[in-house]
Coordinates of C-alpha atoms and ligand atoms in Angstrom, one line a residue:
M81 CA 15.1 -9.5 7.5
E82 CA 16.0 -8.0 11.5
L83 CA 13.9 -5.5 13.2
P84 CA 15.5 -2.4 14.0
P85 CA 15.5 -1.4 17.2
L86 CA 12.4 0.5 18.4
T87 CA 13.1 3.8 19.6
I88 CA 10.5 6.5 19.7
P89 CA 11.6 10.2 19.2
P90 CA 9.8 12.6 21.8
L91 CA 6.4 14.0 21.3
A92 CA 7.1 17.0 20.6
E93 CA 9.4 16.3 17.9
V94 CA 6.6 14.3 17.2
K95 CA 3.9 17.0 16.3
S96 CA 6.3 19.4 15.5
R97 CA 6.1 17.6 11.7
F98 CA 2.3 18.7 11.3
Q99 CA 3.6 21.2 9.0
L100 CA 1.8 19.9 5.4
F101 CA 3.2 21.4 2.1
D102 CA 3.4 20.7 -1.3
Y103 CA 6.1 21.0 -3.2
I104 CA 7.2 22.1 -6.0
D105 CA 10.1 23.3 -8.3
G106 CA 12.8 22.8 -5.6
E107 CA 10.0 25.1 -3.3
R108 CA 8.5 24.3 0.0
I109 CA 5.1 25.7 -0.3
R110 CA 1.5 26.0 2.1
P111 CA -1.3 24.4 0.0
S112 CA -4.0 27.1 0.1
V113 CA -8.1 25.5 -0.5
E114 CA -9.3 24.1 2.9
M115 CA -10.7 21.1 1.6
G116 CA -13.1 21.2 5.7
G117 CA -12.7 18.5 7.7
W118 CA -9.6 17.7 9.4
V119 CA -6.3 15.4 10.0
R120 CA -7.5 13.5 13.5
N121 CA -5.4 11.4 16.4
P122 CA -7.3 8.6 15.6
N123 CA -6.5 7.0 19.2
T124 CA -7.9 10.6 20.3
G125 CA -10.1 11.6 17.5
E126 CA -7.8 15.1 18.3
A127 CA -8.0 17.7 15.7
I128 CA -4.4 17.7 13.5
T129 CA -4.3 20.3 11.2
P130 CA -7.1 21.0 8.0
Q131 CA -7.1 19.1 4.9
L132 CA -5.2 21.1 3.3
A133 CA -5.0 21.1 -0.6
T134 CA -2.8 22.4 -3.3
S135 CA -4.8 24.9 -5.9
P136 CA -5.4 24.1 -9.3
E137 CA -2.5 26.4 -10.1
N138 CA 0.0 24.6 -8.6
V139 CA -0.9 21.8 -9.7
A140 CA -0.3 23.3 -12.3
R141 CA 3.1 24.5 -12.0
A142 CA 4.1 20.9 -10.7
L143 CA 2.5 20.4 -14.2
A144 CA 5.0 22.0 -16.2
T145 CA 7.5 21.5 -14.2
A146 CA 8.1 18.1 -14.3
Q147 CA 7.4 18.2 -18.0
R148 CA 10.1 20.9 -18.4
V149 CA 12.1 18.4 -16.5
H150 CA 11.2 15.9 -19.1
E151 CA 12.8 17.3 -21.8
A152 CA 15.8 19.0 -20.4
G153 CA 16.5 15.3 -19.9
D154 CA 19.8 15.7 -17.6
W155 CA 18.5 13.0 -15.6
A156 CA 17.8 10.4 -17.6
R157 CA 20.9 11.1 -19.7
L158 CA 22.9 10.2 -17.1
P159 CA 24.4 7.1 -16.8
A160 CA 22.4 4.0 -14.2
G161 CA 25.7 3.9 -12.2
E162 CA 25.2 7.1 -11.6
R163 CA 21.1 7.4 -11.1
A164 CA 22.1 4.6 -8.8
D165 CA 24.5 6.1 -6.7
R166 CA 22.4 9.4 -6.4
L167 CA 19.3 6.9 -5.1
D168 CA 21.6 5.2 -2.7
A169 CA 22.8 8.2 -1.3
A170 CA 19.3 8.9 -1.1
A171 CA 18.4 5.1 0.7
D172 CA 21.2 6.5 3.2
A173 CA 19.6 9.8 4.2
L174 CA 16.8 8.4 4.2
M175 CA 18.3 5.2 6.8
P176 CA 18.4 7.7 9.8
L177 CA 14.6 9.1 9.6
T178 CA 13.3 5.6 9.4
P179 CA 12.0 6.0 13.6
L180 CA 10.5 10.1 12.8
I181 CA 8.2 9.1 9.9
A182 CA 7.0 5.7 11.6
A183 CA 6.0 7.6 14.6
V184 CA 4.7 10.2 13.0
E185 CA 3.0 8.3 10.6
S186 CA 1.4 5.5 13.8
Y187 CA 0.5 9.8 15.3
H188 CA -2.3 10.0 12.5
T189 CA -3.0 7.1 11.1
G190 CA -3.6 4.6 13.8
M191 CA -1.5 2.3 12.7
V192 CA 1.3 0.8 15.7
I193 CA 4.6 1.9 16.4
S194 CA 6.2 -1.7 16.8
L195 CA 4.6 -1.9 12.8
T196 CA 5.3 1.3 11.5
N197 CA 9.1 1.2 12.4
F198 CA 9.4 -2.6 11.1
V199 CA 6.9 -1.4 7.5
N200 CA 9.1 2.3 7.2
A201 CA 12.6 0.4 6.9
I202 CA 11.0 0.1 3.5
V203 CA 11.2 4.0 2.9
W204 CA 15.0 4.0 2.0
L205 CA 15.1 -0.2 1.2
A206 CA 13.5 0.8 -1.5
F207 CA 15.7 3.3 -2.5
K208 CA 18.9 0.8 -3.3
G209 CA 16.1 -2.1 -4.4
A210 CA 16.1 0.9 -7.6
A211 CA 19.5 1.6 -7.2
G212 CA 19.8 -1.7 -7.3
V213 CA 17.9 -2.9 -10.9
L214 CA 19.7 0.4 -12.3
R215 CA 22.5 -1.5 -11.0
S216 CA 21.9 -5.2 -12.4
G217 CA 21.2 -3.7 -16.0
H218 CA 17.7 -3.9 -16.7
A219 CA 17.6 -1.1 -18.8
Q220 CA 20.0 -1.2 -20.8
S221 CA 19.7 -4.4 -23.0
V222 CA 21.1 -6.2 -26.0
A223 CA 20.2 -9.4 -27.9
P224 CA 21.8 -10.5 -31.2
G225 CA 19.5 -10.3 -34.5
P226 CA 20.7 -11.3 -38.1
L227 CA 22.9 -7.7 -39.1
G228 CA 23.7 -7.6 -35.7
E229 CA 23.6 -6.6 -32.0
V230 CA 20.3 -4.7 -31.2
E231 CA 19.7 -3.0 -28.4
I232 CA 16.7 -2.3 -26.3
W233 CA 16.4 0.9 -24.1
R234 CA 13.8 1.5 -21.4
K235 CA 13.5 5.3 -21.1
P236 CA 11.5 6.8 -19.5
L237 CA 8.2 7.4 -20.5
G238 CA 7.6 11.0 -19.2
T239 CA 6.0 12.8 -16.1
A240 CA 4.3 10.3 -13.6
V241 CA 1.9 10.4 -11.1
A242 CA 2.5 8.3 -8.2
I243 CA -1.2 7.9 -6.0
V244 CA -1.7 6.8 -2.4
P245 CA -3.8 6.1 0.1
W246 CA -4.1 5.8 4.5
N247 CA -2.6 3.2 5.4
S248 CA 1.1 2.2 5.7
P249 CA 1.7 5.6 2.7
A250 CA 5.3 6.7 3.0
A251 CA 6.6 3.1 2.3
L252 CA 4.0 3.4 -0.3
A253 CA 5.2 6.0 -2.3
A254 CA 8.9 5.3 -1.5
H255 CA 8.4 2.0 -3.4
K256 CA 6.6 4.4 -6.5
V257 CA 9.5 7.5 -6.5
A258 CA 12.2 5.8 -6.2
N259 CA 12.0 3.6 -9.3
A260 CA 10.5 6.6 -11.2
L261 CA 13.0 8.2 -10.4
A262 CA 15.3 5.2 -11.1
A263 CA 13.3 5.2 -14.5
G264 CA 14.4 8.4 -15.4
A265 CA 10.9 10.4 -14.8
P266 CA 10.8 13.0 -13.0
V267 CA 7.3 12.4 -10.5
I268 CA 4.5 14.2 -8.9
L269 CA 3.5 11.9 -5.4
K270 CA -0.3 12.7 -3.7
P271 CA -0.3 11.4 -0.2
S272 CA -3.9 10.7 0.8
E273 CA -5.3 13.3 2.5
W274 CA -5.9 12.1 5.1
A275 CA -2.5 10.4 5.9
P276 CA 0.3 12.7 3.9
Y277 CA 2.6 13.8 7.0
S278 CA 4.8 10.8 6.3
C279 CA 5.1 11.4 3.2
L280 CA 7.0 15.0 3.5
F281 CA 9.4 13.1 4.3
L282 CA 10.6 12.1 1.2
A283 CA 11.5 15.8 0.2
E284 CA 13.6 16.0 3.1
G285 CA 15.4 13.0 2.8
L286 CA 15.8 13.9 -2.1
E287 CA 16.8 17.4 -1.6
Q288 CA 20.4 15.8 0.7
V289 CA 21.3 14.3 -2.4
G290 CA 20.4 16.7 -5.6
L291 CA 18.8 15.9 -7.4
P292 CA 18.3 18.5 -10.4
R293 CA 15.9 20.4 -9.3
G294 CA 12.1 19.9 -9.8
L295 CA 13.1 16.0 -10.5
F296 CA 10.5 15.1 -7.6
Q297 CA 7.1 16.9 -6.7
I298 CA 4.4 16.9 -4.1
V299 CA 1.0 18.3 -4.3
N300 CA -1.8 17.5 -1.7
G301 CA -5.3 16.7 -1.6
G302 CA -7.8 14.2 -3.0
T303 CA -10.1 13.0 -5.5
A304 CA -10.2 16.5 -7.3
V305 CA -6.6 17.1 -7.3
G306 CA -5.6 13.4 -8.1
Q307 CA -8.0 14.0 -11.3
Q308 CA -6.6 16.5 -12.8
L309 CA -2.9 14.6 -12.1
V310 CA -3.8 12.4 -13.9
T311 CA -6.1 13.4 -16.9
D312 CA -3.0 15.8 -18.4
R313 CA -1.9 14.6 -21.3
R314 CA 2.1 15.1 -20.1
V315 CA 0.9 13.0 -17.5
R316 CA 2.4 8.9 -19.3
A317 CA 2.4 7.1 -16.5
V318 CA 0.5 6.8 -12.7
S319 CA 1.3 4.2 -10.1
F320 CA -2.0 3.8 -7.8
T321 CA -2.6 2.8 -4.4
G322 CA -6.2 2.5 -3.2
G323 CA -9.2 1.2 -3.5
L324 CA -12.2 0.6 -6.8
Q325 CA -13.6 3.5 -6.8
G326 CA -11.0 6.1 -7.4
G327 CA -8.9 2.9 -9.5
R328 CA -11.4 2.9 -11.8
A329 CA -11.7 6.8 -11.9
V330 CA -7.6 6.5 -12.4
A331 CA -7.7 4.1 -15.6
A332 CA -10.6 5.2 -17.2
A333 CA -8.2 8.7 -17.3
C334 CA -5.7 6.3 -18.1
A335 CA -7.4 4.9 -20.9
H336 CA -8.7 8.2 -22.9
D337 CA -4.7 9.1 -23.9
F338 CA -3.2 5.0 -23.1
K339 CA -0.9 6.5 -20.2
A340 CA 1.1 3.6 -18.7
M341 CA -0.7 2.7 -15.0
Q342 CA -0.5 0.3 -11.8
L343 CA -3.6 0.0 -10.0
E344 CA -3.0 -1.5 -6.2
L345 CA -6.8 -2.4 -5.3
G346 CA -8.1 -3.5 -2.3
G347 CA -8.9 -7.9 -2.1
N348 CA -11.5 -9.8 -0.2
N349 CA -8.5 -12.5 1.3
A350 CA -9.7 -15.9 1.8
M351 CA -8.5 -18.5 4.3
I352 CA -8.3 -22.2 3.5
V353 CA -8.0 -24.3 6.4
L354 CA -7.8 -28.5 5.6
E355 CA -8.8 -30.3 8.0
D356 CA -6.2 -31.0 8.9
A357 CA -4.6 -28.1 9.7
D358 CA -2.9 -26.8 13.4
I359 CA -5.5 -25.3 15.1
G360 CA -3.2 -23.4 17.2
K361 CA -0.6 -21.9 14.1
T362 CA -4.2 -21.6 11.7
A363 CA -5.9 -18.9 14.9
E364 CA -2.2 -17.2 15.3
G365 CA -2.7 -16.7 11.6
I366 CA -6.9 -15.5 11.6
V367 CA -6.0 -13.3 14.4
A368 CA -3.1 -11.4 12.1
G369 CA -5.5 -11.2 9.8
L370 CA -7.6 -9.4 11.8
T371 CA -5.1 -6.9 12.8
T372 CA -2.6 -6.5 10.2
L373 CA -2.0 -2.4 10.1
N374 CA -6.1 -2.8 12.4
G375 CA -6.9 -5.1 9.6
Q376 CA -6.9 -1.9 6.8
W377 CA -4.8 -3.6 4.7
C378 CA -5.1 -5.1 0.7
R379 CA -3.5 -8.5 1.8
A380 CA -6.4 -9.1 5.4
L381 CA -8.5 -11.1 6.1
G382 CA -11.6 -11.0 3.9
R383 CA -13.3 -15.0 4.7
L384 CA -11.9 -17.9 6.7
L385 CA -13.5 -20.9 5.0
V386 CA -12.9 -23.8 7.3
H387 CA -13.5 -27.0 7.0
E388 CA -16.8 -27.9 8.7
S389 CA -15.1 -30.8 10.6
I390 CA -12.8 -28.3 12.7
A391 CA -15.1 -24.8 11.8
G392 CA -16.5 -25.1 16.1
E393 CA -12.8 -25.4 16.9
V394 CA -10.6 -23.2 14.5
L395 CA -13.5 -19.7 15.9
E396 CA -13.4 -21.1 19.8
A397 CA -9.5 -21.1 18.7
A398 CA -8.9 -17.7 17.3
L399 CA -11.7 -16.4 19.6
A400 CA -9.4 -17.1 22.5
R401 CA -6.8 -15.1 21.1
L402 CA -9.1 -12.6 20.4
Q403 CA -9.0 -11.6 23.6
H404 CA -5.0 -11.3 24.2
V405 CA -5.0 -8.8 21.4
R406 CA -3.7 -5.3 23.1
L407 CA -5.5 -2.8 20.9
G408 CA -4.6 0.4 22.1
D409 CA -2.3 3.9 22.3
S410 CA -0.8 3.8 17.8
L411 CA 1.9 5.3 19.7
S412 CA 2.6 2.7 22.8
P413 CA 5.1 -0.2 21.5
E414 CA 3.2 -2.7 23.8
S415 CA 0.0 -2.1 21.3
S416 CA -0.7 -5.2 18.5
M417 CA -3.5 -2.8 17.2
G418 CA -4.5 0.8 17.1
P419 CA -7.4 2.5 16.1
L420 CA -9.0 2.4 12.8
A421 CA -7.4 5.3 9.7
N422 CA -10.3 7.6 10.6
E423 CA -14.2 8.2 11.9
E424 CA -15.6 8.3 8.4
H425 CA -13.9 5.3 7.5
R426 CA -15.2 3.5 11.3
R427 CA -18.5 4.5 10.2
R428 CA -18.1 2.6 7.3
I429 CA -17.0 -0.7 8.8
G430 CA -19.5 -0.6 11.1
T431 CA -22.3 -0.2 8.4
A432 CA -20.6 -3.2 6.8
V433 CA -20.6 -5.3 9.9
S434 CA -24.6 -4.2 10.7
H435 CA -25.3 -5.4 7.8
L436 CA -24.0 -8.2 7.2
E437 CA -25.8 -8.9 10.7
A438 CA -28.8 -8.1 9.6
C439 CA -28.1 -10.7 6.6
G440 CA -28.8 -13.6 9.2
G441 CA -24.5 -13.3 10.6
Q442 CA -23.5 -13.5 14.0
K443 CA -20.7 -11.0 15.4
H444 CA -18.1 -12.2 17.9
A445 CA -15.6 -9.4 19.0
P446 CA -15.0 -10.4 22.0
T447 CA -11.1 -8.0 22.4
P448 CA -10.6 -5.9 24.7
L449 CA -11.5 -1.6 23.6
P450 CA -8.9 1.2 25.4
D451 CA -10.5 3.4 27.6
L452 CA -9.4 5.8 24.4
P453 CA -12.5 7.7 22.3
G454 CA -11.0 7.4 19.0
H455 CA -12.0 5.2 16.4
F456 CA -11.3 1.7 18.2
F457 CA -13.0 -1.1 16.2
P458 CA -12.6 -4.6 17.5
P459 CA -11.0 -6.7 15.8
T460 CA -14.0 -8.7 14.0
L461 CA -15.6 -12.1 13.1
I462 CA -19.2 -13.0 11.3
T463 CA -21.1 -16.9 11.3
G464 CA -23.7 -18.1 9.6
V465 CA -24.0 -15.6 6.3
A466 CA -24.3 -16.8 2.8
P467 CA -21.1 -17.1 1.4
E468 CA -23.0 -14.9 -1.3
E469 CA -23.5 -12.2 0.4
T470 CA -19.5 -11.4 0.9
L471 CA -17.8 -10.5 -2.2
E472 CA -17.1 -7.5 -1.6
E473 CA -14.5 -5.7 0.4
I474 CA -14.9 -4.5 4.1
F475 CA -10.9 -2.8 4.3
G476 CA -11.6 -3.1 7.9
P477 CA -9.9 -5.4 10.6
A478 CA -13.9 -7.9 10.1
A479 CA -13.6 -11.0 8.7
T480 CA -16.8 -13.9 8.2
L481 CA -16.4 -17.4 8.5
H482 CA -17.3 -20.1 5.8
T483 CA -17.1 -24.3 6.4
F484 CA -16.6 -26.1 3.3
R485 CA -16.8 -30.1 3.0
D486 CA -14.0 -30.7 0.6
E487 CA -11.6 -28.7 -1.6
A488 CA -13.8 -29.3 -4.4
E489 CA -15.7 -26.5 -2.5
A490 CA -13.6 -24.5 -0.8
V491 CA -11.5 -23.7 -4.4
R492 CA -14.7 -22.9 -5.4
L493 CA -15.8 -20.7 -2.7
A494 CA -12.3 -18.7 -2.1
N495 CA -12.8 -18.3 -6.2
Q496 CA -15.7 -16.6 -5.8
T497 CA -15.1 -13.1 -5.5
P498 CA -14.5 -11.0 -8.1
Y499 CA -11.2 -9.9 -6.3
G500 CA -7.2 -11.6 -6.3
L501 CA -5.0 -10.5 -4.3
G502 CA -4.2 -12.8 -1.7
G503 CA -5.0 -16.1 0.0
Y504 CA -3.8 -18.2 2.6
V505 CA -3.6 -22.2 3.1
F506 CA -3.7 -23.8 6.2
S507 CA -3.5 -26.9 6.8
R508 CA -0.3 -30.0 8.1
D509 CA 0.2 -31.6 5.4
E510 CA 2.3 -28.9 2.7
A511 CA 1.9 -30.8 -0.3
R512 CA -2.1 -30.5 -0.1
A513 CA -2.1 -27.2 0.4
L514 CA 0.5 -26.1 -1.6
A515 CA -1.3 -28.6 -4.4
V516 CA -5.0 -26.0 -3.8
A517 CA -3.3 -22.7 -3.5
R518 CA -2.5 -23.3 -6.9
Q519 CA -6.1 -23.6 -7.7
M520 CA -7.3 -20.3 -6.4
N521 CA -7.2 -17.0 -8.7
T522 CA -4.9 -14.7 -7.0
G523 CA -1.7 -13.1 -7.3
G524 CA 0.2 -14.9 -4.2
V525 CA -1.0 -17.4 -1.4
K526 CA 0.5 -17.9 1.2
I527 CA 1.0 -21.8 3.4
N528 CA 0.5 -21.2 7.2
G529 CA 0.7 -18.5 7.7
V530 CA 0.1 -14.3 6.5
S531 CA 3.2 -12.3 7.0
L532 CA 4.1 -8.7 5.8
L533 CA 7.1 -10.3 4.6
E534 CA 6.8 -11.3 1.0
L535 CA 7.6 -15.2 0.4
N536 CA 10.1 -13.7 -2.1
V537 CA 10.7 -10.1 -2.0
D538 CA 11.6 -9.9 -5.1
A539 CA 9.0 -11.9 -6.5
P540 CA 6.2 -9.9 -8.4
R541 CA 2.8 -9.2 -5.9
P542 CA 0.4 -9.9 -8.9
A543 CA -3.1 -8.6 -9.0
W544 CA -5.9 -10.4 -10.1
G545 CA -9.7 -9.2 -10.9
L546 CA -10.7 -6.3 -9.5
S547 CA -8.0 -5.9 -6.9
G548 CA -6.2 -3.7 -9.6
F549 CA -4.5 -3.9 -12.8
G550 CA -0.2 -5.3 -13.9
E551 CA 2.1 -6.3 -11.1
E552 CA 4.2 -4.4 -8.2
G553 CA 7.7 -5.8 -7.5
T554 CA 10.5 -4.3 -7.7
L555 CA 11.3 -4.2 -11.8
E556 CA 7.7 -4.6 -12.6
T557 CA 6.7 -1.4 -10.8
F558 CA 10.6 0.3 -13.1
N559 CA 8.7 -1.6 -15.9
V560 CA 5.2 0.4 -15.5
F561 CA 7.0 4.0 -16.1
C562 CA 8.9 3.4 -18.4
G563 CA 8.7 2.4 -22.5
R564 CA 11.0 0.0 -24.4
S565 CA 13.2 1.0 -27.2
V566 CA 15.0 -1.4 -29.5
V567 CA 18.3 0.4 -31.9
G568 CA 20.0 -1.5 -34.3
V569 CA 21.9 -1.8 -37.6
A570 CA 20.2 -2.4 -40.7
G571 CA 23.0 -3.4 -42.9
R572 CA 26.6 -2.6 -43.1
Ligands
NAD186 P1 -8.9 5.8 -2.3 O1 -9.3 5.3 -3.1 O2 -9.6 6.4 -1.3 O3 -8.2 6.9 -1.5 C1 -6.7 7.0 -2.5 C2 -6.0 7.8 -3.0 O4 -6.4 7.9 -4.0 C3 -6.0 8.5 -2.5 O5 -4.7 9.5 -2.7 C4 -6.7 9.7 -2.8 O6 -6.9 11.5 -2.3 C5 -6.8 9.7 -4.3 N1 -8.4 9.5 -5.2 C6 -9.6 8.9 -4.9 N2 -10.2 9.4 -5.4 C7 -9.4 9.6 -6.9 C8 -10.0 9.5 -7.9 N3 -10.5 9.1 -8.5 N4 -8.9 10.9 -8.7 C9 -7.4 10.6 -8.7 N5 -7.3 10.5 -7.5 C10 -8.3 10.0 -6.5 O7 -8.9 4.6 -1.2 P2 -8.7 4.7 0.5 O8 -9.1 4.7 0.5 O9 -7.3 5.2 0.7 O10 -7.2 3.8 0.5 C11 -8.2 2.6 0.9 C12 -8.8 1.0 -0.4 O11 -6.4 0.8 -0.6 C13 -8.5 -0.1 -0.1 O12 -9.2 -0.7 -1.3 C14 -7.1 -1.2 0.0 O13 -7.8 -2.4 -0.4 C15 -6.2 0.2 -1.5 N6 -4.9 -0.1 -1.1 C16 -4.4 -1.3 -2.0 C17 -3.5 -1.7 -1.6 C18 -2.8 -2.5 -2.5 O14 -1.3 -2.8 -3.0 N7 -3.0 -3.7 -3.5 C19 -2.1 -0.8 -0.6 C20 -2.5 -0.9 0.2 C21 -3.9 0.5 -0.2

């Protein structure tokens, strides 16, 4: 995909977008519950706005509205082509907002503008993709039967709920919302209490295309609001991206009345470096794996597994490159890495690294820190810790390095964690790397690269083990919101 040119809107325009609203039954309402914390500029620590949550009464109103929209069925009954036209129109309305969405997101999540500008193209592309699913005929097909053809419909299960975290929130939200709408379902979005602002642009884009009132809604807040949504019996499908604890709570709520669900959780992703790997390319991959999304990336590098014969050389090359990482203000186009999302999270990462040091680890973090008071944490490699001590996700720019003697040991170490989201193999011998990759029990493995672009944008993005439940992807996410219904004539 061609990168859009980097244009940064004036700061005053960016700051003017920090007005939180719920979007309920077509109305913008200021959330009324003070959560006690602040959304801050992670570059400076300055408070931007208080964290606010939707009142339980207004969450209940959003749920009742969604149920009304579902029961009315006007949107679900529209022919697939017409729904696709509206989603295309939404994409067109959202596309010009991309630079502003990107800047707002950088300003309060700390993700660097060069990345948010690129990643947030997904916001409008998600609507194009969902329109494409409808146009492909995926929602309705026929199959032969002994008594004639049977129809197979994919119909909305009912109200859908989309819950997103604070890393890359707008793109994650758009993917869920676009597919729920394509499926014909009313959808309630709950952004993260740490990063709600870039998600609000979805209301602006969708308002322009004339959807039924209340079809798309937003409520705000944290766990309590999330729980009110996912425990409501009228909600029939939940798409959740977040951490393991939240995922478990959502799964428990969905189990009660068998809601459809999609859980995209964390990872502790292994990178296997075979002894014939290109050292320079590997070092670049390590740096990208540690610094992309400031290391707060579900497919970030977690465990670096290097053949013992080249471990010193790989570490040296990676540390040399880490010295040149431009850790700085997330709104500067010069920065290649920004601060962590919030102070609490920085403390959490610091504690995780200190724990590894207490387990005998040695910390390597040569990246210079900027002269800014924000929540900065340098990309860090830790050597000398037993693999058994490094099974959990850190969700920050810190990875451990372990050595292996042969491929079998490398694969064993890669498959040792309870997670299975991403994986990487570096080797000059592609066939050999592919053979190793095929043995890794994880949703996807890339050879000689860690790019954010998927190998194939339409391929599923599965999650194994504690990394989630179900798969994400163009068709896969659409399917979460649908039940299939087979209709045929018994005899003629
Ligand atoms: P989190 O689980 O704390 O919060 C995520 C969202 O869920 C927020 O909106 C939060 O308010 C809500 N939430 C939390 N607990 C809930 C509950 N019990 N019921 C309902 N809603 C609840 O996660 P986070 O700290 O915001 O994000 C970091 C995590 O997200 C990491 O573990 C990361 O790996 C994961 N993540 C996964 C993917 C993926 O595609 N697999 C992508 C991005 C992030």
